[in-house]
């Protein structure tokens, strides 16, 4: 589809919509093509073309499409939709073959290493390639990933906003995938909490990742300043869903929800259903003695805001 003429692609979209296709599924065509571009550029690198991860901040939807191809995990946006029966055998997912997956991750690690040597020009590519490398769960990959991330721990201990803040955040979240959640807690304490620029950057990062900022971004610079078009309710919904779906990142979700509701306490009034879900989840987490002291304090504040701002 990426090789179609723009007019033909637009006509196909409209035709599929007219035939009764789900608009939400049609909306995933763009991230699906982005995932294809990333896979193709990684498996078959070209010396005269920049990698797509070097010129565009990829989104959660694109990441989910990549995961579908790399490990067979169905994107959450499609998980609740049952596939219609077809004639003959049909693969359960658009999963790459084992040799293709091996080549993709091998080349991606090479790409990350080359980007690290490129200095400032390689920051975005290195950050995004390194994060996607964490999708590979082979023994060799985990060893490489552990080394690559641990040599960057100095980024996590920097206080407040720095030009490498986004890279530090990605490093801390990727370490959670390896079973080490302490760096993320340290990052929240030192590089986010009590710093207005860093707090805004975190919410901007989430807003883009979760689709509350719809305009594509060429680099991480947008995180420093709040964009003019920002959808707080959409962001809140995405964070509430993540609080359920990603228990390993509970500290990051808790802090982000606290920051969002502290700055916009009216949000629970915009959706009673969403506020009820969040209230139930925070109550469950507050009864869990495994959450951090900071998360407990911030979730208690969230719980208070929810009780005081209800329709």
PDB file of C-alpha atoms in Angstrom:
ATOM      1  CA  UNK A   1       0.000   0.000   0.000  1.00  0.00           C
ATOM      2  CA  UNK A   2       2.890   2.353   0.627  1.00  0.00           C
ATOM      3  CA  UNK A   3       3.646   2.205  -3.110  1.00  0.00           C
ATOM      4  CA  UNK A   4       0.144   3.294  -4.143  1.00  0.00           C
ATOM      5  CA  UNK A   5      -0.516   6.730  -5.577  1.00  0.00           C
ATOM      6  CA  UNK A   6      -1.908   9.132  -2.983  1.00  0.00           C
ATOM      7  CA  UNK A   7      -5.162   9.516  -4.890  1.00  0.00           C
ATOM      8  CA  UNK A   8      -5.617   5.756  -5.202  1.00  0.00           C
ATOM      9  CA  UNK A   9      -4.993   5.266  -1.492  1.00  0.00           C
ATOM     10  CA  UNK A  10      -7.532   7.946  -0.610  1.00  0.00           C
ATOM     11  CA  UNK A  11     -10.056   6.346  -2.960  1.00  0.00           C
ATOM     12  CA  UNK A  12      -9.440   2.944  -1.343  1.00  0.00           C
ATOM     13  CA  UNK A  13     -10.030   4.370   2.137  1.00  0.00           C
ATOM     14  CA  UNK A  14     -13.309   5.943   1.099  1.00  0.00           C
ATOM     15  CA  UNK A  15     -14.393   2.797  -0.732  1.00  0.00           C
ATOM     16  CA  UNK A  16     -13.688   0.584   2.269  1.00  0.00           C
ATOM     17  CA  UNK A  17     -15.593   2.979   4.510  1.00  0.00           C
ATOM     18  CA  UNK A  18     -18.559   2.853   2.140  1.00  0.00           C
ATOM     19  CA  UNK A  19     -18.471  -0.949   2.216  1.00  0.00           C
ATOM     20  CA  UNK A  20     -18.908  -0.902   5.983  1.00  0.00           C
ATOM     21  CA  UNK A  21     -15.341  -1.115   7.254  1.00  0.00           C
ATOM     22  CA  UNK A  22     -14.771  -0.093  10.863  1.00  0.00           C
ATOM     23  CA  UNK A  23     -13.545   3.548  10.853  1.00  0.00           C
ATOM     24  CA  UNK A  24     -11.289   2.834  13.860  1.00  0.00           C
ATOM     25  CA  UNK A  25      -9.574   0.019  11.951  1.00  0.00           C
ATOM     26  CA  UNK A  26      -9.197   2.179   8.841  1.00  0.00           C
ATOM     27  CA  UNK A  27      -7.502   4.734  11.071  1.00  0.00           C
ATOM     28  CA  UNK A  28      -4.750   2.176  11.715  1.00  0.00           C
ATOM     29  CA  UNK A  29      -3.671   2.092   8.069  1.00  0.00           C
ATOM     30  CA  UNK A  30      -1.219   4.957   8.606  1.00  0.00           C
ATOM     31  CA  UNK A  31       0.581   3.415  11.620  1.00  0.00           C
ATOM     32  CA  UNK A  32       0.581   0.071   9.776  1.00  0.00           C
ATOM     33  CA  UNK A  33       2.376   1.676   6.824  1.00  0.00           C
ATOM     34  CA  UNK A  34       4.745   3.445   9.224  1.00  0.00           C
ATOM     35  CA  UNK A  35       5.589   0.069  10.759  1.00  0.00           C
ATOM     36  CA  UNK A  36       6.214  -1.329   7.279  1.00  0.00           C
ATOM     37  CA  UNK A  37       8.572   1.566   6.529  1.00  0.00           C
ATOM     38  CA  UNK A  38      10.518   0.989   9.732  1.00  0.00           C
ATOM     39  CA  UNK A  39      10.805  -2.755   9.125  1.00  0.00           C
ATOM     40  CA  UNK A  40      11.849  -2.334   5.481  1.00  0.00           C
ATOM     41  CA  UNK A  41      14.401   0.388   6.238  1.00  0.00           C
ATOM     42  CA  UNK A  42      15.904  -1.729   9.019  1.00  0.00           C
ATOM     43  CA  UNK A  43      16.069  -5.068   7.205  1.00  0.00           C
ATOM     44  CA  UNK A  44      17.334  -3.501   3.982  1.00  0.00           C
ATOM     45  CA  UNK A  45      19.244  -0.343   4.999  1.00  0.00           C
ATOM     46  CA  UNK A  46      20.180   2.141   2.297  1.00  0.00           C
ATOM     47  CA  UNK A  47      23.273   4.301   2.480  1.00  0.00           C
ATOM     48  CA  UNK A  48      21.551   7.176   0.639  1.00  0.00           C
ATOM     49  CA  UNK A  49      18.374   7.209   2.743  1.00  0.00           C
ATOM     50  CA  UNK A  50      17.890   8.257   6.360  1.00  0.00           C
ATOM     51  CA  UNK A  51      16.197   5.771   8.618  1.00  0.00           C
ATOM     52  CA  UNK A  52      12.526   6.748   9.244  1.00  0.00           C
ATOM     53  CA  UNK A  53      13.158   6.706  13.002  1.00  0.00           C
ATOM     54  CA  UNK A  54      15.648   9.560  12.516  1.00  0.00           C
ATOM     55  CA  UNK A  55      13.118  12.091  11.224  1.00  0.00           C
ATOM     56  CA  UNK A  56       9.874  11.327  13.027  1.00  0.00           C
ATOM     57  CA  UNK A  57       8.815  10.566  16.602  1.00  0.00           C
ATOM     58  CA  UNK A  58       6.951   7.280  16.324  1.00  0.00           C
ATOM     59  CA  UNK A  59       3.605   6.776  18.017  1.00  0.00           C
ATOM     60  CA  UNK A  60       2.094   4.106  20.238  1.00  0.00           C
ATOM     61  CA  UNK A  61      -0.067   2.853  17.366  1.00  0.00           C
ATOM     62  CA  UNK A  62       3.022   2.377  15.185  1.00  0.00           C
ATOM     63  CA  UNK A  63       4.790   0.607  18.062  1.00  0.00           C
ATOM     64  CA  UNK A  64       1.815  -1.730  18.473  1.00  0.00           C
ATOM     65  CA  UNK A  65       1.895  -2.547  14.761  1.00  0.00           C
ATOM     66  CA  UNK A  66       5.598  -3.297  15.020  1.00  0.00           C
ATOM     67  CA  UNK A  67       5.000  -5.575  18.014  1.00  0.00           C
ATOM     68  CA  UNK A  68       2.306  -7.399  16.006  1.00  0.00           C
ATOM     69  CA  UNK A  69       4.862  -8.174  13.305  1.00  0.00           C
ATOM     70  CA  UNK A  70       7.747  -8.914  15.666  1.00  0.00           C
ATOM     71  CA  UNK A  71       6.199 -10.992  18.442  1.00  0.00           C
ATOM     72  CA  UNK A  72       2.595 -11.575  17.395  1.00  0.00           C
ATOM     73  CA  UNK A  73       1.026  -9.386  20.091  1.00  0.00           C
ATOM     74  CA  UNK A  74      -2.324  -8.127  18.819  1.00  0.00           C
ATOM     75  CA  UNK A  75      -2.649  -4.312  19.083  1.00  0.00           C
ATOM     76  CA  UNK A  76      -5.061  -3.355  21.889  1.00  0.00           C
ATOM     77  CA  UNK A  77      -7.159  -1.443  19.356  1.00  0.00           C
ATOM     78  CA  UNK A  78      -7.845  -4.736  17.559  1.00  0.00           C
ATOM     79  CA  UNK A  79      -7.822  -7.181  20.466  1.00  0.00           C
ATOM     80  CA  UNK A  80     -11.556  -6.927  21.140  1.00  0.00           C
ATOM     81  CA  UNK A  81     -12.496  -7.394  17.490  1.00  0.00           C
ATOM     82  CA  UNK A  82     -13.061 -10.985  16.403  1.00  0.00           C
ATOM     83  CA  UNK A  83     -11.589 -11.909  13.037  1.00  0.00           C
ATOM     84  CA  UNK A  84     -14.069 -13.009  10.405  1.00  0.00           C
ATOM     85  CA  UNK A  85     -13.751 -16.544   9.077  1.00  0.00           C
ATOM     86  CA  UNK A  86     -12.028 -16.894   5.700  1.00  0.00           C
ATOM     87  CA  UNK A  87     -11.510 -19.670   3.234  1.00  0.00           C
ATOM     88  CA  UNK A  88      -8.411 -21.744   3.839  1.00  0.00           C
ATOM     89  CA  UNK A  89      -5.694 -21.309   6.483  1.00  0.00           C
ATOM     90  CA  UNK A  90      -5.009 -17.740   7.603  1.00  0.00           C
ATOM     91  CA  UNK A  91      -2.122 -16.658   9.871  1.00  0.00           C
ATOM     92  CA  UNK A  92      -3.163 -15.383  13.290  1.00  0.00           C
ATOM     93  CA  UNK A  93      -0.907 -12.315  12.949  1.00  0.00           C
ATOM     94  CA  UNK A  94       1.240 -10.576  10.307  1.00  0.00           C
ATOM     95  CA  UNK A  95       4.249 -12.128  12.026  1.00  0.00           C
ATOM     96  CA  UNK A  96       7.619 -11.924  10.295  1.00  0.00           C
ATOM     97  CA  UNK A  97       9.435 -15.213   9.808  1.00  0.00           C
ATOM     98  CA  UNK A  98      12.090 -16.154  12.350  1.00  0.00           C
ATOM     99  CA  UNK A  99      14.980 -15.301   9.958  1.00  0.00           C
ATOM    100  CA  UNK A 100      13.378 -11.928   9.159  1.00  0.00           C
ATOM    101  CA  UNK A 101      12.912 -11.121  12.837  1.00  0.00           C
ATOM    102  CA  UNK A 102      16.500 -12.105  13.549  1.00  0.00           C
ATOM    103  CA  UNK A 103      17.771  -9.851  10.755  1.00  0.00           C
ATOM    104  CA  UNK A 104      15.531  -6.983  11.864  1.00  0.00           C
ATOM    105  CA  UNK A 105      16.802  -6.983  15.447  1.00  0.00           C
ATOM    106  CA  UNK A 106      20.416  -7.541  14.423  1.00  0.00           C
ATOM    107  CA  UNK A 107      20.279  -4.600  12.025  1.00  0.00           C
ATOM    108  CA  UNK A 108      18.386  -2.489  14.555  1.00  0.00           C
ATOM    109  CA  UNK A 109      21.126  -3.004  17.136  1.00  0.00           C
ATOM    110  CA  UNK A 110      23.695  -1.962  14.526  1.00  0.00           C
ATOM    111  CA  UNK A 111      21.570   1.088  13.735  1.00  0.00           C
ATOM    112  CA  UNK A 112      21.381   2.043  17.417  1.00  0.00           C
ATOM    113  CA  UNK A 113      25.154   1.721  17.829  1.00  0.00           C
ATOM    114  CA  UNK A 114      25.841   3.800  14.706  1.00  0.00           C
ATOM    115  CA  UNK A 115      23.381   6.472  15.865  1.00  0.00           C
ATOM    116  CA  UNK A 116      25.112   6.663  19.262  1.00  0.00           C
ATOM    117  CA  UNK A 117      28.354   7.530  17.456  1.00  0.00           C
ATOM    118  CA  UNK A 118      26.647  10.236  15.382  1.00  0.00           C
ATOM    119  CA  UNK A 119      26.403  12.722  18.246  1.00  0.00           C
ATOM    120  CA  UNK A 120      23.549  15.223  18.359  1.00  0.00           C
ATOM    121  CA  UNK A 121      22.319  14.233  14.907  1.00  0.00           C
ATOM    122  CA  UNK A 122      21.719  10.669  16.065  1.00  0.00           C
ATOM    123  CA  UNK A 123      19.879  11.343  19.353  1.00  0.00           C
ATOM    124  CA  UNK A 124      16.345  10.648  18.087  1.00  0.00           C
ATOM    125  CA  UNK A 125      17.314   7.608  16.030  1.00  0.00           C
ATOM    126  CA  UNK A 126      19.347   6.136  18.876  1.00  0.00           C
ATOM    127  CA  UNK A 127      16.597   6.674  21.440  1.00  0.00           C
ATOM    128  CA  UNK A 128      13.886   5.095  19.318  1.00  0.00           C
ATOM    129  CA  UNK A 129      15.978   2.237  17.948  1.00  0.00           C
ATOM    130  CA  UNK A 130      17.215   1.348  21.427  1.00  0.00           C
ATOM    131  CA  UNK A 131      13.662   1.265  22.773  1.00  0.00           C
ATOM    132  CA  UNK A 132      12.456  -1.010  19.958  1.00  0.00           C
ATOM    133  CA  UNK A 133      15.417  -3.311  20.542  1.00  0.00           C
ATOM    134  CA  UNK A 134      13.812  -4.188  23.891  1.00  0.00           C
ATOM    135  CA  UNK A 135      11.104  -6.090  21.955  1.00  0.00           C
ATOM    136  CA  UNK A 136      13.669  -8.827  21.281  1.00  0.00           C
ATOM    137  CA  UNK A 137      13.597 -11.315  24.163  1.00  0.00           C
ATOM    138  CA  UNK A 138      16.385 -13.633  22.981  1.00  0.00           C
ATOM    139  CA  UNK A 139      19.255 -14.269  25.391  1.00  0.00           C
ATOM    140  CA  UNK A 140      21.756 -12.485  23.167  1.00  0.00           C
ATOM    141  CA  UNK A 141      19.461  -9.475  22.773  1.00  0.00           C
ATOM    142  CA  UNK A 142      18.765  -9.182  26.494  1.00  0.00           C
ATOM    143  CA  UNK A 143      22.499  -9.222  27.231  1.00  0.00           C
ATOM    144  CA  UNK A 144      23.174  -6.557  24.582  1.00  0.00           C
ATOM    145  CA  UNK A 145      20.238  -4.472  25.737  1.00  0.00           C
ATOM    146  CA  UNK A 146      21.251  -4.658  29.369  1.00  0.00           C
ATOM    147  CA  UNK A 147      24.740  -3.396  28.531  1.00  0.00           C
ATOM    148  CA  UNK A 148      23.474  -0.672  26.167  1.00  0.00           C
ATOM    149  CA  UNK A 149      21.026   0.652  28.743  1.00  0.00           C
ATOM    150  CA  UNK A 150      23.260   0.423  31.778  1.00  0.00           C
ATOM    151  CA  UNK A 151      26.010   2.489  30.178  1.00  0.00           C
ATOM    152  CA  UNK A 152      23.387   5.256  29.866  1.00  0.00           C
ATOM    153  CA  UNK A 153      22.324   5.300  33.525  1.00  0.00           C
ATOM    154  CA  UNK A 154      24.088   8.642  33.951  1.00  0.00           C
ATOM    155  CA  UNK A 155      21.264  10.234  31.949  1.00  0.00           C
ATOM    156  CA  UNK A 156      18.703   9.098  34.496  1.00  0.00           C
ATOM    157  CA  UNK A 157      20.356  10.785  37.469  1.00  0.00           C
ATOM    158  CA  UNK A 158      20.393  14.256  35.867  1.00  0.00           C
ATOM    159  CA  UNK A 159      18.074  16.658  37.657  1.00  0.00           C
ATOM    160  CA  UNK A 160      15.215  18.389  35.874  1.00  0.00           C
ATOM    161  CA  UNK A 161      15.073  19.112  32.174  1.00  0.00           C
ATOM    162  CA  UNK A 162      18.112  18.472  29.957  1.00  0.00           C
ATOM    163  CA  UNK A 163      18.472  18.147  26.154  1.00  0.00           C
ATOM    164  CA  UNK A 164      18.715  14.381  26.762  1.00  0.00           C
ATOM    165  CA  UNK A 165      15.588  14.183  28.920  1.00  0.00           C
ATOM    166  CA  UNK A 166      13.568  12.146  26.393  1.00  0.00           C
ATOM    167  CA  UNK A 167      16.447   9.707  25.935  1.00  0.00           C
ATOM    168  CA  UNK A 168      16.727   9.303  29.706  1.00  0.00           C
ATOM    169  CA  UNK A 169      12.986   8.639  29.982  1.00  0.00           C
ATOM    170  CA  UNK A 170      13.144   5.994  27.254  1.00  0.00           C
ATOM    171  CA  UNK A 171      16.158   4.398  28.925  1.00  0.00           C
ATOM    172  CA  UNK A 172      14.371   4.193  32.269  1.00  0.00           C
ATOM    173  CA  UNK A 173      11.211   2.715  30.753  1.00  0.00           C
ATOM    174  CA  UNK A 174      13.186   0.203  28.681  1.00  0.00           C
ATOM    175  CA  UNK A 175      14.974  -0.987  31.828  1.00  0.00           C
ATOM    176  CA  UNK A 176      11.572  -1.881  33.259  1.00  0.00           C
ATOM    177  CA  UNK A 177      11.232  -4.373  30.395  1.00  0.00           C
ATOM    178  CA  UNK A 178      14.375  -6.038  31.732  1.00  0.00           C
ATOM    179  CA  UNK A 179      12.822  -6.291  35.193  1.00  0.00           C
ATOM    180  CA  UNK A 180      14.562  -3.298  36.786  1.00  0.00           C
ATOM    181  CA  UNK A 181      12.005  -0.696  37.913  1.00  0.00           C
ATOM    182  CA  UNK A 182      14.255   1.312  40.242  1.00  0.00           C
ATOM    183  CA  UNK A 183      15.798   3.517  37.509  1.00  0.00           C
ATOM    184  CA  UNK A 184      12.305   4.662  36.499  1.00  0.00           C
ATOM    185  CA  UNK A 185      11.496   5.584  40.092  1.00  0.00           C
ATOM    186  CA  UNK A 186      14.807   7.452  40.319  1.00  0.00           C
ATOM    187  CA  UNK A 187      14.040   9.267  37.073  1.00  0.00           C
ATOM    188  CA  UNK A 188      10.636  10.396  38.372  1.00  0.00           C
ATOM    189  CA  UNK A 189      12.210  11.643  41.619  1.00  0.00           C
ATOM    190  CA  UNK A 190      15.171  13.459  40.082  1.00  0.00           C
ATOM    191  CA  UNK A 191      14.255  14.360  36.510  1.00  0.00           C
ATOM    192  CA  UNK A 192      10.520  15.045  36.686  1.00  0.00           C
ATOM    193  CA  UNK A 193       9.178  15.878  40.129  1.00  0.00           C
ATOM    194  CA  UNK A 194       9.147  19.571  41.120  1.00  0.00           C
ATOM    195  CA  UNK A 195      10.413  20.759  37.731  1.00  0.00           C
ATOM    196  CA  UNK A 196       7.771  22.532  35.657  1.00  0.00           C
ATOM    197  CA  UNK A 197       9.543  22.034  32.330  1.00  0.00           C
ATOM    198  CA  UNK A 198      10.113  18.332  32.919  1.00  0.00           C
ATOM    199  CA  UNK A 199       6.547  17.799  34.161  1.00  0.00           C
ATOM    200  CA  UNK A 200       5.161  19.521  31.056  1.00  0.00           C
ATOM    201  CA  UNK A 201       7.517  17.474  28.869  1.00  0.00           C
ATOM    202  CA  UNK A 202       6.237  14.246  30.422  1.00  0.00           C
ATOM    203  CA  UNK A 203       2.596  15.145  29.758  1.00  0.00           C
ATOM    204  CA  UNK A 204       3.441  16.272  26.227  1.00  0.00           C
ATOM    205  CA  UNK A 205       5.270  13.000  25.624  1.00  0.00           C
ATOM    206  CA  UNK A 206       2.227  11.042  26.841  1.00  0.00           C
ATOM    207  CA  UNK A 207      -0.171  13.237  24.860  1.00  0.00           C
ATOM    208  CA  UNK A 208       1.682  12.494  21.638  1.00  0.00           C
ATOM    209  CA  UNK A 209       2.156   8.803  22.417  1.00  0.00           C
ATOM    210  CA  UNK A 210      -1.517   8.334  23.291  1.00  0.00           C
ATOM    211  CA  UNK A 211      -2.929  10.382  20.416  1.00  0.00           C
ATOM    212  CA  UNK A 212      -3.957  13.491  22.363  1.00  0.00           C
ATOM    213  CA  UNK A 213      -1.559  15.411  20.107  1.00  0.00           C
ATOM    214  CA  UNK A 214      -2.485  14.450  16.569  1.00  0.00           C
ATOM    215  CA  UNK A 215       0.113  16.367  14.567  1.00  0.00           C
ATOM    216  CA  UNK A 216       3.244  14.343  13.688  1.00  0.00           C
ATOM    217  CA  UNK A 217       6.447  15.579  15.311  1.00  0.00           C
ATOM    218  CA  UNK A 218       9.845  15.632  13.634  1.00  0.00           C
ATOM    219  CA  UNK A 219      11.881  15.520  16.859  1.00  0.00           C
ATOM    220  CA  UNK A 220      11.629  15.628  20.642  1.00  0.00           C
ATOM    221  CA  UNK A 221      11.678  19.430  20.842  1.00  0.00           C
ATOM    222  CA  UNK A 222       7.874  19.636  21.035  1.00  0.00           C
ATOM    223  CA  UNK A 223       7.992  18.221  24.561  1.00  0.00           C
ATOM    224  CA  UNK A 224       9.355  21.407  26.115  1.00  0.00           C
ATOM    225  CA  UNK A 225       6.339  23.572  25.319  1.00  0.00           C
ATOM    226  CA  UNK A 226       2.653  22.698  25.445  1.00  0.00           C
ATOM    227  CA  UNK A 227       1.312  22.539  21.865  1.00  0.00           C
ATOM    228  CA  UNK A 228      -1.719  24.638  20.957  1.00  0.00           C
ATOM    229  CA  UNK A 229      -3.837  21.569  20.181  1.00  0.00           C
ATOM    230  CA  UNK A 230      -3.931  19.233  23.171  1.00  0.00           C
ATOM    231  CA  UNK A 231      -6.764  16.901  24.223  1.00  0.00           C
ATOM    232  CA  UNK A 232      -6.629  16.414  28.009  1.00  0.00           C
ATOM    233  CA  UNK A 233      -9.608  14.028  28.225  1.00  0.00           C
ATOM    234  CA  UNK A 234      -8.088  11.752  25.600  1.00  0.00           C
ATOM    235  CA  UNK A 235      -4.826  11.822  27.529  1.00  0.00           C
ATOM    236  CA  UNK A 236      -6.585  10.987  30.783  1.00  0.00           C
ATOM    237  CA  UNK A 237      -8.378   8.066  29.141  1.00  0.00           C
ATOM    238  CA  UNK A 238      -5.113   6.683  27.789  1.00  0.00           C
ATOM    239  CA  UNK A 239      -3.397   6.972  31.183  1.00  0.00           C
ATOM    240  CA  UNK A 240      -6.306   5.299  32.976  1.00  0.00           C
ATOM    241  CA  UNK A 241      -6.248   2.397  30.508  1.00  0.00           C
ATOM    242  CA  UNK A 242      -2.490   2.107  30.903  1.00  0.00           C
ATOM    243  CA  UNK A 243      -2.816   1.962  34.666  1.00  0.00           C
ATOM    244  CA  UNK A 244      -4.758  -1.276  34.140  1.00  0.00           C
ATOM    245  CA  UNK A 245      -2.726  -2.722  31.272  1.00  0.00           C
ATOM    246  CA  UNK A 246       0.883  -1.990  32.288  1.00  0.00           C
ATOM    247  CA  UNK A 247       1.448  -2.841  35.967  1.00  0.00           C
ATOM    248  CA  UNK A 248       5.227  -2.593  35.589  1.00  0.00           C
ATOM    249  CA  UNK A 249       4.906   1.120  34.888  1.00  0.00           C
ATOM    250  CA  UNK A 250       2.489   1.937  37.706  1.00  0.00           C
ATOM    251  CA  UNK A 251       4.819   4.597  39.160  1.00  0.00           C
ATOM    252  CA  UNK A 252       5.009   6.487  35.869  1.00  0.00           C
ATOM    253  CA  UNK A 253       1.266   6.280  35.269  1.00  0.00           C
ATOM    254  CA  UNK A 254       0.481   7.315  38.850  1.00  0.00           C
ATOM    255  CA  UNK A 255       2.785  10.333  38.679  1.00  0.00           C
ATOM    256  CA  UNK A 256       1.477  11.373  35.268  1.00  0.00           C
ATOM    257  CA  UNK A 257      -2.171  11.136  36.361  1.00  0.00           C
ATOM    258  CA  UNK A 258      -1.344  13.125  39.489  1.00  0.00           C
ATOM    259  CA  UNK A 259       0.350  15.837  37.392  1.00  0.00           C
ATOM    260  CA  UNK A 260      -2.526  15.939  34.887  1.00  0.00           C
ATOM    261  CA  UNK A 261      -5.286  16.173  37.502  1.00  0.00           C
ATOM    262  CA  UNK A 262      -3.314  18.652  39.598  1.00  0.00           C
ATOM    263  CA  UNK A 263      -3.150  21.015  36.630  1.00  0.00           C
ATOM    264  CA  UNK A 264      -6.655  20.265  35.320  1.00  0.00           C
ATOM    265  CA  UNK A 265      -8.836  19.118  38.236  1.00  0.00           C
ATOM    266  CA  UNK A 266     -12.023  19.615  36.176  1.00  0.00           C
ATOM    267  CA  UNK A 267     -11.321  16.529  34.065  1.00  0.00           C
ATOM    268  CA  UNK A 268     -13.381  14.074  36.199  1.00  0.00           C
ATOM    269  CA  UNK A 269     -16.419  16.239  35.416  1.00  0.00           C
ATOM    270  CA  UNK A 270     -15.944  15.559  31.702  1.00  0.00           C
ATOM    271  CA  UNK A 271     -16.512  11.798  31.997  1.00  0.00           C
ATOM    272  CA  UNK A 272     -18.208  10.201  34.978  1.00  0.00           C
ATOM    273  CA  UNK A 273     -17.523   6.715  33.548  1.00  0.00           C
ATOM    274  CA  UNK A 274     -13.798   7.395  33.301  1.00  0.00           C
ATOM    275  CA  UNK A 275     -13.676   8.980  36.742  1.00  0.00           C
ATOM    276  CA  UNK A 276     -15.392   5.926  38.236  1.00  0.00           C
ATOM    277  CA  UNK A 277     -12.879   3.588  36.607  1.00  0.00           C
ATOM    278  CA  UNK A 278      -9.962   5.610  37.890  1.00  0.00           C
ATOM    279  CA  UNK A 279     -11.425   5.853  41.398  1.00  0.00           C
ATOM    280  CA  UNK A 280     -11.866   2.072  41.573  1.00  0.00           C
ATOM    281  CA  UNK A 281      -8.351   1.432  40.284  1.00  0.00           C
ATOM    282  CA  UNK A 282      -6.684   3.914  42.625  1.00  0.00           C
ATOM    283  CA  UNK A 283      -8.534   2.375  45.573  1.00  0.00           C
ATOM    284  CA  UNK A 284      -7.205  -1.054  44.583  1.00  0.00           C
ATOM    285  CA  UNK A 285      -3.646   0.223  44.244  1.00  0.00           C
ATOM    286  CA  UNK A 286      -3.776   2.051  47.568  1.00  0.00           C
ATOM    287  CA  UNK A 287      -4.599  -1.277  49.203  1.00  0.00           C
ATOM    288  CA  UNK A 288      -1.488  -2.809  47.606  1.00  0.00           C
ATOM    289  CA  UNK A 289       1.596  -2.515  49.806  1.00  0.00           C
ATOM    290  CA  UNK A 290       3.928  -3.008  46.809  1.00  0.00           C
ATOM    291  CA  UNK A 291       3.588   0.493  45.342  1.00  0.00           C
ATOM    292  CA  UNK A 292       6.220   3.109  46.143  1.00  0.00           C
ATOM    293  CA  UNK A 293       5.831   5.805  48.787  1.00  0.00           C
ATOM    294  CA  UNK A 294       5.614   8.491  46.097  1.00  0.00           C
ATOM    295  CA  UNK A 295       2.972   6.569  44.142  1.00  0.00           C
ATOM    296  CA  UNK A 296       0.922   6.074  47.296  1.00  0.00           C
ATOM    297  CA  UNK A 297       1.019   9.784  48.069  1.00  0.00           C
ATOM    298  CA  UNK A 298       0.175  10.806  44.503  1.00  0.00           C
ATOM    299  CA  UNK A 299      -2.624   8.274  44.101  1.00  0.00           C
ATOM    300  CA  UNK A 300      -4.106   9.514  47.372  1.00  0.00           C
ATOM    301  CA  UNK A 301      -4.110  13.015  45.872  1.00  0.00           C
ATOM    302  CA  UNK A 302      -5.743  11.660  42.698  1.00  0.00           C
ATOM    303  CA  UNK A 303      -8.384   9.954  44.814  1.00  0.00           C
ATOM    304  CA  UNK A 304      -9.095  13.226  46.598  1.00  0.00           C
ATOM    305  CA  UNK A 305      -9.429  15.179  43.316  1.00  0.00           C
ATOM    306  CA  UNK A 306     -11.845  12.562  42.006  1.00  0.00           C
ATOM    307  CA  UNK A 307     -14.037  12.812  45.096  1.00  0.00           C
ATOM    308  CA  UNK A 308     -14.076  16.619  45.063  1.00  0.00           C
ATOM    309  CA  UNK A 309     -14.747  17.005  41.317  1.00  0.00           C
ATOM    310  CA  UNK A 310     -17.644  14.799  40.374  1.00  0.00           C
ATOM    311  CA  UNK A 311     -20.781  15.540  38.400  1.00  0.00           C
TER     312      UNK A 311
END
